[in-house]
Short mmCIF file of C-alpha atoms and ligand atoms in Angstrom, two decimals:
data_model
loop_
_atom_site.label_atom_id
_atom_site.label_comp_id
_atom_site.label_asym_id
_atom_site.label_seq_id
_atom_site.Cartn_x
_atom_site.Cartn_y
_atom_site.Cartn_z
CA UNK A 1 83.44 -52.29 2.33
CA UNK A 2 84.72 -49.03 3.85
CA UNK A 3 85.89 -49.05 7.49
CA UNK A 4 85.59 -46.01 9.77
CA UNK A 5 85.60 -45.56 13.51
CA UNK A 6 82.45 -43.47 13.15
CA UNK A 7 79.76 -43.38 10.46
CA UNK A 8 77.21 -40.56 10.52
CA UNK A 9 73.95 -40.75 8.61
CA UNK A 10 73.06 -37.19 7.58
CA UNK A 11 75.23 -34.30 6.38
CA UNK A 12 72.93 -31.72 7.95
CA UNK A 13 73.62 -29.33 10.81
CA UNK A 14 73.91 -31.96 13.55
CA UNK A 15 75.78 -34.55 11.48
CA UNK A 16 78.45 -32.14 10.18
CA UNK A 17 79.01 -30.72 13.66
CA UNK A 18 79.39 -34.18 15.19
CA UNK A 19 81.69 -35.22 12.32
CA UNK A 20 84.13 -32.33 12.80
CA UNK A 21 84.14 -32.78 16.59
CA UNK A 22 84.88 -36.53 16.38
CA UNK A 23 87.41 -35.99 13.57
CA UNK A 24 89.39 -33.49 15.65
CA UNK A 25 89.63 -36.19 18.35
CA UNK A 26 91.47 -38.42 15.92
CA UNK A 27 88.52 -40.66 15.04
CA UNK A 28 88.14 -41.65 11.40
CA UNK A 29 84.72 -40.37 10.35
CA UNK A 30 82.56 -40.94 7.28
CA UNK A 31 79.33 -39.03 6.73
CA UNK A 32 76.80 -40.49 4.30
CA UNK A 33 73.91 -38.48 2.91
CA UNK A 34 71.47 -39.07 0.09
CA UNK A 35 71.47 -35.45 -1.07
CA UNK A 36 73.59 -33.89 -3.80
CA UNK A 37 74.91 -31.19 -1.46
CA UNK A 38 75.54 -31.14 2.30
CA UNK A 39 73.50 -28.89 4.58
CA UNK A 40 70.53 -28.45 2.27
CA UNK A 41 68.21 -27.30 5.04
CA UNK A 42 70.80 -24.83 6.25
CA UNK A 43 70.87 -23.33 2.75
CA UNK A 44 67.14 -22.61 2.67
CA UNK A 45 66.86 -21.61 6.32
CA UNK A 46 66.06 -18.13 7.58
CA UNK A 47 64.97 -17.03 4.11
CA UNK A 48 68.42 -17.96 2.74
CA UNK A 49 70.29 -16.15 5.52
CA UNK A 50 70.16 -18.91 8.18
CA UNK A 51 69.12 -17.90 11.66
CA UNK A 52 72.03 -19.98 12.95
CA UNK A 53 71.55 -19.55 16.68
CA UNK A 54 69.74 -17.62 19.36
CA UNK A 55 71.77 -15.79 21.98
CA UNK A 56 69.13 -16.59 24.61
CA UNK A 57 68.83 -20.32 23.87
CA UNK A 58 68.00 -22.25 27.02
CA UNK A 59 66.12 -25.51 27.74
CA UNK A 60 62.88 -23.52 28.20
CA UNK A 61 62.88 -22.82 24.45
CA UNK A 62 62.46 -26.50 23.57
CA UNK A 63 59.54 -28.90 23.55
CA UNK A 64 60.46 -32.36 24.77
CA UNK A 65 58.71 -34.94 26.95
CA UNK A 66 61.66 -34.62 29.32
CA UNK A 67 62.08 -30.85 29.80
CA UNK A 68 65.54 -31.37 31.34
CA UNK A 69 66.97 -33.44 28.50
CA UNK A 70 68.54 -30.63 26.45
CA UNK A 71 70.12 -28.92 29.49
CA UNK A 72 73.44 -30.72 29.49
CA UNK A 73 74.23 -30.39 25.77
CA UNK A 74 73.10 -26.75 25.61
CA UNK A 75 75.22 -25.80 28.60
CA UNK A 76 78.31 -27.64 27.35
CA UNK A 77 78.10 -26.13 23.85
CA UNK A 78 76.10 -22.90 24.02
CA UNK A 79 75.11 -20.22 21.53
CA UNK A 80 78.25 -18.33 22.63
CA UNK A 81 80.40 -21.30 21.62
CA UNK A 82 78.88 -21.38 18.15
CA UNK A 83 79.28 -17.59 17.86
CA UNK A 84 82.98 -18.03 18.73
CA UNK A 85 83.26 -20.62 15.95
CA UNK A 86 81.69 -18.36 13.30
CA UNK A 87 83.77 -15.42 14.55
CA UNK A 88 86.94 -17.48 14.09
CA UNK A 89 85.88 -18.02 10.47
CA UNK A 90 85.21 -14.28 10.02
CA UNK A 91 81.47 -14.67 9.35
CA UNK A 92 79.57 -11.42 8.90
CA UNK A 93 76.27 -11.62 10.73
CA UNK A 94 73.66 -9.42 12.38
CA UNK A 95 71.25 -9.48 15.30
CA UNK A 96 67.58 -9.43 14.41
CA UNK A 97 64.87 -9.41 17.06
CA UNK A 98 64.66 -11.60 20.17
CA UNK A 99 68.29 -12.78 20.20
CA UNK A 100 68.20 -14.18 16.66
CA UNK A 101 71.47 -14.13 14.68
CA UNK A 102 71.46 -14.23 10.87
CA UNK A 103 74.19 -14.29 8.21
CA UNK A 104 74.66 -10.92 6.47
CA UNK A 105 75.45 -12.58 3.20
CA UNK A 106 74.07 -16.08 2.73
CA UNK A 107 73.37 -19.34 4.55
CA UNK A 108 76.04 -20.85 2.31
CA UNK A 109 78.56 -19.20 4.66
CA UNK A 110 77.44 -21.51 7.50
CA UNK A 111 77.70 -24.59 5.28
CA UNK A 112 81.17 -23.43 4.17
CA UNK A 113 82.27 -23.08 7.82
CA UNK A 114 81.04 -26.59 8.65
CA UNK A 115 82.63 -28.07 5.53
CA UNK A 116 85.94 -26.33 6.31
CA UNK A 117 85.82 -27.70 9.85
CA UNK A 118 85.12 -31.19 8.51
CA UNK A 119 87.99 -30.90 6.03
CA UNK A 120 90.42 -29.75 8.74
CA UNK A 121 89.24 -32.64 10.93
CA UNK A 122 89.85 -35.16 8.12
CA UNK A 123 86.19 -36.18 7.70
CA UNK A 124 85.09 -38.12 4.58
CA UNK A 125 81.73 -37.17 3.17
CA UNK A 126 79.85 -39.43 0.76
CA UNK A 127 76.96 -37.58 -0.88
CA UNK A 128 74.28 -39.20 -3.11
CA UNK A 129 74.41 -42.17 -0.74
CA UNK A 130 70.97 -43.15 0.47
CA UNK A 131 71.10 -45.46 3.46
CA UNK A 132 69.01 -48.51 2.83
CA UNK A 133 69.71 -50.58 5.91
CA UNK A 134 71.66 -50.71 9.15
CA UNK A 135 72.78 -53.98 10.73
CA UNK A 136 74.51 -54.79 14.00
CA UNK A 137 77.44 -57.23 13.90
CA UNK A 138 80.35 -58.33 16.13
CA UNK A 139 82.50 -55.29 15.44
CA UNK A 140 79.79 -52.63 15.52
CA UNK A 141 77.41 -51.52 12.79
CA UNK A 142 77.17 -52.00 9.05
CA UNK A 143 75.52 -49.21 7.06
CA UNK A 144 74.38 -50.19 3.58
CA UNK A 145 73.79 -47.63 0.84
CA UNK A 146 72.80 -48.27 -2.78
CA UNK A 147 76.40 -48.56 -3.94
CA UNK A 148 78.54 -49.15 -0.85
CA UNK A 149 78.73 -50.68 2.57
CA UNK A 150 80.33 -49.05 5.63
CA UNK A 151 81.54 -50.74 8.80
CA UNK A 152 81.94 -48.73 12.00
CA UNK A 153 82.33 -49.00 15.73
CA UNK A 154 80.01 -46.04 16.41
CA UNK A 155 77.00 -45.07 14.33
CA UNK A 156 75.46 -41.61 14.66
CA UNK A 157 71.98 -41.07 13.30
CA UNK A 158 71.62 -37.41 12.30
CA UNK A 159 68.99 -37.93 9.63
CA UNK A 160 66.64 -35.16 10.79
CA UNK A 161 62.85 -35.19 10.85
CA UNK A 162 60.12 -35.48 8.24
CA UNK A 163 59.80 -31.88 7.11
CA UNK A 164 60.40 -30.94 3.49
CA UNK A 165 60.50 -34.37 1.83
CA UNK A 166 61.77 -32.59 -1.30
CA UNK A 167 65.01 -31.88 0.59
CA UNK A 168 65.69 -35.48 1.51
CA UNK A 169 63.66 -35.91 4.70
CA UNK A 170 63.20 -39.58 5.48
CA UNK A 171 62.05 -41.72 8.41
CA UNK A 172 65.31 -43.70 8.47
CA UNK A 173 66.19 -42.44 11.96
CA UNK A 174 62.90 -43.63 13.43
CA UNK A 175 63.18 -46.97 11.61
CA UNK A 176 66.68 -47.61 12.97
CA UNK A 177 65.51 -46.64 16.47
CA UNK A 178 62.62 -49.11 16.28
CA UNK A 179 64.88 -51.79 14.82
CA UNK A 180 66.98 -51.57 18.02
CA UNK A 181 63.96 -51.54 20.32
CA UNK A 182 63.89 -47.80 21.09
CA UNK A 183 60.58 -46.03 21.52
CA UNK A 184 59.69 -43.40 18.92
CA UNK A 185 57.10 -40.81 19.97
CA UNK A 186 54.38 -39.82 17.47
CA UNK A 187 55.54 -37.10 15.09
CA UNK A 188 53.75 -33.96 13.95
CA UNK A 189 54.59 -31.02 11.67
CA UNK A 190 55.51 -27.94 13.75
CA UNK A 191 56.54 -24.35 13.11
CA UNK A 192 54.02 -24.56 10.30
CA UNK A 193 51.28 -22.27 8.88
CA UNK A 194 47.63 -22.97 9.70
CA UNK A 195 45.03 -23.68 7.05
CA UNK A 196 41.52 -22.34 7.66
CA UNK A 197 38.03 -23.78 7.20
CA UNK A 198 36.26 -22.59 4.04
CA UNK A 199 34.01 -20.13 5.91
CA UNK A 200 37.05 -18.38 7.47
CA UNK A 201 38.97 -18.55 4.20
CA UNK A 202 36.11 -16.78 2.41
CA UNK A 203 35.92 -14.21 5.18
CA UNK A 204 39.56 -13.27 4.81
CA UNK A 205 39.76 -13.68 1.07
CA UNK A 206 41.84 -10.85 -0.33
CA UNK A 207 43.78 -10.21 2.89
CA UNK A 208 46.76 -12.31 1.82
CA UNK A 209 49.99 -10.48 2.64
CA UNK A 210 48.54 -8.46 5.53
CA UNK A 211 50.56 -8.68 8.73
CA UNK A 212 49.41 -7.68 12.24
CA UNK A 213 51.42 -7.41 15.47
CA UNK A 214 49.54 -9.67 17.89
CA UNK A 215 49.72 -11.90 20.93
CA UNK A 216 48.62 -15.45 20.16
CA UNK A 217 47.65 -17.98 22.86
CA UNK A 218 47.06 -21.71 22.52
CA UNK A 219 44.59 -23.72 24.61
CA UNK A 220 47.41 -24.85 26.91
CA UNK A 221 48.07 -21.19 27.78
CA UNK A 222 51.30 -20.74 25.80
CA UNK A 223 51.61 -17.22 24.42
CA UNK A 224 53.79 -15.61 21.75
CA UNK A 225 53.83 -11.89 21.01
CA UNK A 226 54.80 -11.57 17.35
CA UNK A 227 53.22 -10.92 13.96
CA UNK A 228 50.57 -12.97 12.20
CA UNK A 229 50.34 -13.01 8.42
CA UNK A 230 47.32 -13.74 6.24
CA UNK A 231 48.12 -16.17 3.40
CA UNK A 232 46.12 -17.63 0.51
CA UNK A 233 45.56 -20.80 2.53
CA UNK A 234 45.18 -19.38 6.02
CA UNK A 235 47.45 -17.87 8.63
CA UNK A 236 51.20 -17.76 8.99
CA UNK A 237 53.81 -15.36 10.39
CA UNK A 238 56.12 -15.93 13.36
CA UNK A 239 53.36 -15.92 16.01
CA UNK A 240 51.39 -18.59 14.14
CA UNK A 241 54.47 -20.74 13.43
CA UNK A 242 55.40 -20.58 17.11
CA UNK A 243 51.94 -21.45 18.38
CA UNK A 244 51.53 -24.30 15.85
CA UNK A 245 53.93 -26.38 17.97
CA UNK A 246 51.50 -26.12 20.89
CA UNK A 247 48.25 -26.48 18.91
CA UNK A 248 46.45 -29.79 18.53
CA UNK A 249 43.81 -30.73 15.95
CA UNK A 250 40.35 -29.39 16.82
CA UNK A 251 41.64 -26.71 19.19
CA UNK A 252 41.24 -22.95 18.83
CA UNK A 253 43.87 -20.24 19.15
CA UNK A 254 43.11 -16.87 20.71
CA UNK A 255 44.60 -13.81 19.10
CA UNK A 256 44.88 -10.45 20.81
CA UNK A 257 44.82 -8.08 17.86
CA UNK A 258 45.71 -5.06 20.00
CA UNK A 259 48.24 -6.36 22.53
CA UNK A 260 49.79 -2.98 23.26
CA UNK A 261 46.61 -1.14 24.18
CA UNK A 262 43.00 -1.71 25.21
CA UNK A 263 40.02 -0.92 23.03
CA UNK A 264 38.31 0.68 26.09
CA UNK A 265 41.16 3.16 26.41
CA UNK A 266 41.22 3.81 22.69
CA UNK A 267 37.49 4.52 22.49
CA UNK A 268 37.64 6.83 25.52
CA UNK A 269 40.43 8.72 23.79
CA UNK A 270 38.59 8.78 20.44
CA UNK A 271 35.43 10.04 22.16
CA UNK A 272 37.45 13.07 23.28
CA UNK A 273 39.18 13.74 20.00
CA UNK A 274 37.18 12.18 17.17
CA UNK A 275 33.62 11.52 18.37
CA UNK A 276 32.07 12.18 14.95
CA UNK A 277 34.40 9.88 13.10
CA UNK A 278 33.45 6.33 12.20
CA UNK A 279 34.65 3.30 14.15
CA UNK A 280 35.93 1.87 10.86
CA UNK A 281 38.18 4.85 10.21
CA UNK A 282 39.45 5.01 13.78
CA UNK A 283 40.16 1.25 13.96
CA UNK A 284 42.02 1.64 10.68
CA UNK A 285 44.51 3.84 12.55
CA UNK A 286 45.57 0.88 14.73
CA UNK A 287 44.87 -2.13 12.51
CA UNK A 288 45.15 -2.71 8.74
CA UNK A 289 42.23 -1.02 6.96
CA UNK A 290 41.44 -4.01 4.71
CA UNK A 291 41.20 -6.28 7.75
CA UNK A 292 38.72 -3.93 9.46
CA UNK A 293 36.70 -3.66 6.24
CA UNK A 294 36.54 -7.47 6.05
CA UNK A 295 35.24 -7.68 9.65
CA UNK A 296 32.59 -5.05 8.93
CA UNK A 297 31.59 -6.70 5.66
CA UNK A 298 31.12 -10.00 7.49
CA UNK A 299 29.09 -8.14 10.16
CA UNK A 300 31.49 -9.28 12.88
CA UNK A 301 31.77 -5.59 13.76
CA UNK A 302 29.22 -2.89 12.96
CA UNK A 303 30.36 0.51 11.88
CA UNK A 304 28.97 3.70 13.49
CA UNK A 305 30.17 7.04 14.80
CA UNK A 306 32.47 6.72 17.81
CA UNK A 307 30.18 8.75 20.12
CA UNK A 308 27.24 6.44 19.30
CA UNK A 309 28.94 3.26 20.51
CA UNK A 310 27.25 1.88 23.63
CA UNK A 311 29.06 0.35 26.61
CA UNK A 312 27.75 -3.12 25.64
CA UNK A 313 29.19 -2.63 22.18
CA UNK A 314 32.54 -1.64 23.70
CA UNK A 315 32.50 -4.83 25.78
CA UNK A 316 31.75 -6.87 22.65
CA UNK A 317 34.51 -5.08 20.71
CA UNK A 318 36.95 -5.75 23.53
CA UNK A 319 36.12 -9.44 23.52
CA UNK A 320 36.30 -9.60 19.75
CA UNK A 321 39.55 -7.71 19.20
CA UNK A 322 41.44 -8.83 22.30
CA UNK A 323 40.23 -12.45 22.19
CA UNK A 324 39.76 -13.15 18.51
CA UNK A 325 39.22 -16.90 18.27
CA UNK A 326 40.25 -18.90 15.25
CA UNK A 327 39.80 -22.64 14.90
CA UNK A 328 42.30 -23.78 12.27
CA UNK A 329 41.26 -26.52 9.88
CA UNK A 330 44.76 -27.97 10.12
CA UNK A 331 48.31 -27.12 9.17
CA UNK A 332 50.17 -27.09 5.87
CA UNK A 333 51.92 -30.25 7.11
CA UNK A 334 55.44 -31.53 6.55
CA UNK A 335 55.58 -29.95 3.08
CA UNK A 336 56.19 -26.48 4.50
CA UNK A 337 56.85 -27.10 8.22
CA UNK A 338 60.23 -26.09 9.61
CA UNK A 339 60.48 -28.90 12.13
CA UNK A 340 59.07 -32.23 13.29
CA UNK A 341 57.68 -32.59 16.80
CA UNK A 342 58.26 -35.94 18.49
CA UNK A 343 60.75 -38.56 17.28
CA UNK A 344 63.13 -40.83 19.15
CA UNK A 345 62.13 -40.77 22.83
CA UNK A 346 64.79 -39.00 24.90
CA UNK A 347 64.24 -41.52 27.72
CA UNK A 348 66.04 -43.97 25.47
CA UNK A 349 69.12 -41.73 25.06
CA UNK A 350 71.88 -40.42 27.33
CA UNK A 351 71.60 -36.63 27.60
CA UNK A 352 75.40 -36.46 28.01
CA UNK A 353 76.59 -38.59 25.07
CA UNK A 354 73.40 -39.13 23.02
CA UNK A 355 74.13 -42.87 22.98
CA UNK A 356 71.10 -45.16 23.00
CA UNK A 357 70.83 -46.79 26.42
CA UNK A 358 69.79 -50.11 24.87
CA UNK A 359 72.24 -50.16 21.95
CA UNK A 360 75.92 -49.53 22.67
CA UNK A 361 77.65 -47.57 19.92
CA UNK A 362 74.41 -46.21 18.43
CA UNK A 363 73.77 -42.47 18.81
CA UNK A 364 70.89 -40.13 17.85
CA UNK A 365 71.26 -36.35 17.51
CA UNK A 366 69.52 -33.28 16.08
CA UNK A 367 65.96 -33.20 14.89
CA UNK A 368 65.58 -36.98 14.74
CA UNK A 369 65.04 -37.00 18.50
CA UNK A 370 62.13 -35.63 20.50
CA UNK A 371 63.61 -32.15 21.04
CA UNK A 372 61.94 -29.33 19.10
CA UNK A 373 62.99 -25.73 19.43
CA UNK A 374 60.92 -22.61 19.08
CA UNK A 375 61.28 -20.50 15.96
CA UNK A 376 64.34 -18.25 16.15
CA UNK A 377 67.60 -20.19 15.75
CA UNK A 378 66.89 -22.64 18.57
CA UNK A 379 66.70 -25.69 16.32
CA UNK A 380 70.12 -25.13 14.81
CA UNK A 381 71.53 -24.49 18.28
CA UNK A 382 70.29 -27.88 19.42
CA UNK A 383 71.78 -29.46 16.29
CA UNK A 384 75.19 -27.86 17.12
CA UNK A 385 74.99 -28.73 20.84
CA UNK A 386 73.88 -32.33 20.39
CA UNK A 387 76.40 -32.77 17.55
CA UNK A 388 79.28 -31.59 19.73
CA UNK A 389 78.22 -33.64 22.78
CA UNK A 390 78.00 -36.77 20.67
CA UNK A 391 81.16 -36.04 18.66
CA UNK A 392 83.05 -35.78 21.96
CA UNK A 393 81.73 -39.15 23.10
CA UNK A 394 82.05 -41.46 20.09
P1 LIG B 401 68.74 -32.11 8.67
O1 LIG B 401 69.35 -30.78 8.58
O2 LIG B 401 67.37 -32.34 8.25
O3 LIG B 401 69.74 -33.16 8.05
C1 LIG B 401 69.40 -34.51 7.90
C2 LIG B 401 70.17 -35.06 6.72
O4 LIG B 401 69.97 -36.47 6.66
C3 LIG B 401 69.71 -34.51 5.38
O5 LIG B 401 70.80 -33.93 4.70
C4 LIG B 401 69.15 -35.72 4.64
O6 LIG B 401 69.44 -35.70 3.24
C5 LIG B 401 69.87 -36.88 5.33
N1 LIG B 401 69.13 -38.13 5.25
C6 LIG B 401 67.86 -38.40 5.67
N2 LIG B 401 67.55 -39.66 5.42
C7 LIG B 401 68.63 -40.23 4.84
C8 LIG B 401 68.90 -41.54 4.32
N3 LIG B 401 67.99 -42.52 4.34
N4 LIG B 401 70.12 -41.78 3.77
C9 LIG B 401 71.06 -40.80 3.72
N5 LIG B 401 70.84 -39.55 4.18
C10 LIG B 401 69.64 -39.27 4.73
N6 LIG B 401 66.20 -23.76 12.30
C11 LIG B 401 66.83 -22.71 12.88
O7 LIG B 401 67.36 -22.85 13.98
N7 LIG B 401 66.93 -21.50 12.22
C12 LIG B 401 66.36 -21.28 10.99
O8 LIG B 401 66.53 -20.21 10.38
C13 LIG B 401 65.64 -22.36 10.40
N8 LIG B 401 64.99 -22.18 9.22
C14 LIG B 401 64.38 -23.25 8.64
C15 LIG B 401 63.72 -23.05 7.42
C16 LIG B 401 63.10 -24.11 6.79
C17 LIG B 401 62.37 -23.88 5.49
C18 LIG B 401 63.15 -25.42 7.38
C19 LIG B 401 62.52 -26.59 6.70
C20 LIG B 401 63.77 -25.60 8.60
C21 LIG B 401 64.37 -24.53 9.26
N9 LIG B 401 64.99 -24.68 10.50
C22 LIG B 401 65.61 -23.61 11.09
C23 LIG B 401 65.05 -25.99 11.19
C24 LIG B 401 66.42 -26.64 10.92
O9 LIG B 401 66.68 -26.61 9.53
C25 LIG B 401 66.46 -28.08 11.42
O10 LIG B 401 66.02 -28.14 12.74
C26 LIG B 401 67.87 -28.63 11.30
O11 LIG B 401 68.27 -28.62 9.94
C27 LIG B 401 67.96 -30.05 11.85
O12 LIG B 401 69.27 -30.50 11.63
P2 LIG B 401 69.58 -32.05 11.52
O13 LIG B 401 71.02 -32.13 11.19
O14 LIG B 401 69.06 -32.76 12.69
O15 LIG B 401 68.72 -32.57 10.27
#
């Protein structure tokens, strides 16, 4: 049996951050993870460049049943704090849109920084160690893996959510929570592409790869102004991934295909300058031509000369293009989702220390708990913030 003050299940973003923080405080720390390499999700994140934080991260960018829960951790360890850490390690990075920061070189740089911090803090990391069970005893917790058993005073569960089972996602965090009487909220794949019903799929067959700058709104009124992308299975792109966290089965999403202008204004302008030209050709100046052709082919829009379009037809066009309704068939699920909605109920956890209120010495951080960030570096920021808050408390 191996003894440590602190055992952490999960060598992902949250677990490594908590490990280094607790190690620097003089706690002996062992991290166990079933993967071959630490930080596997970090490595594939942001297209291999890891969108490691968002400069504007604030509690409003997170979905959680308790909207105040993330406040304390995010304010005590903010995006600026993580930026200071990567600056100290000399990371080269760049700003993309909307406050998103990405590595210039590779996501491996972020894993290297975390591993260096863990080494400096004297943390032990046991990879290829799948946790099979967790038991409470007189001196704390016993964590059993296939080949070893670990005894600790404080146990941190940083085992993530259910997305990407190929990368070691497992429900261990939820199982341990339930074992100790903590409520686990229903989970759902989020930040995930939509699949379409067959009739819509046929309609947009051949459009795969086309991207349109839009404004997408869910039935609860949440709106994101970003691109959508047609895929072989349905719709993706940042606007769709964002809205997927707010979409529920059976609901529609409304897509404004021309968020920067109004079709009324465009047609008035075209009447002046291009009255003889076809609607198809003029719409193709503001939207992808193949998309317009698909709408005309399906008879969703009829083509005619601009100066022959009636006012009723303009009203219809306005409704169609500014309030394009799509009812997804579903999502691509945990296989391709970036995050898991739901998880360990935050009512069960201290927002200051991340300790379970009903189980002294047991902590939950990162994606395993019911805090889900928007797309754009927010999820890693919560992993860093919750990791630090917990690492300071154990
Ligand atoms: P994880 O990083 O999932 O770590 C959990 C660890 O626990 C894993 O290493 C796993 O092997 C281990 N584990 C699980 N069960 C067991 C067990 N039974 N025994 C032992 N070990 C176990 N977020 C962003 O902010 N920016 C991005 O650019 C971004 N891109 C992403 C791209 C993709 C494709 C995906 C899937 C996600 C992306 N995310 C991004 C989300 C982000 O990766 C997660 O929110 C974040 O990794 C959560 O960190 P975590 O430490 O809580 O969990």
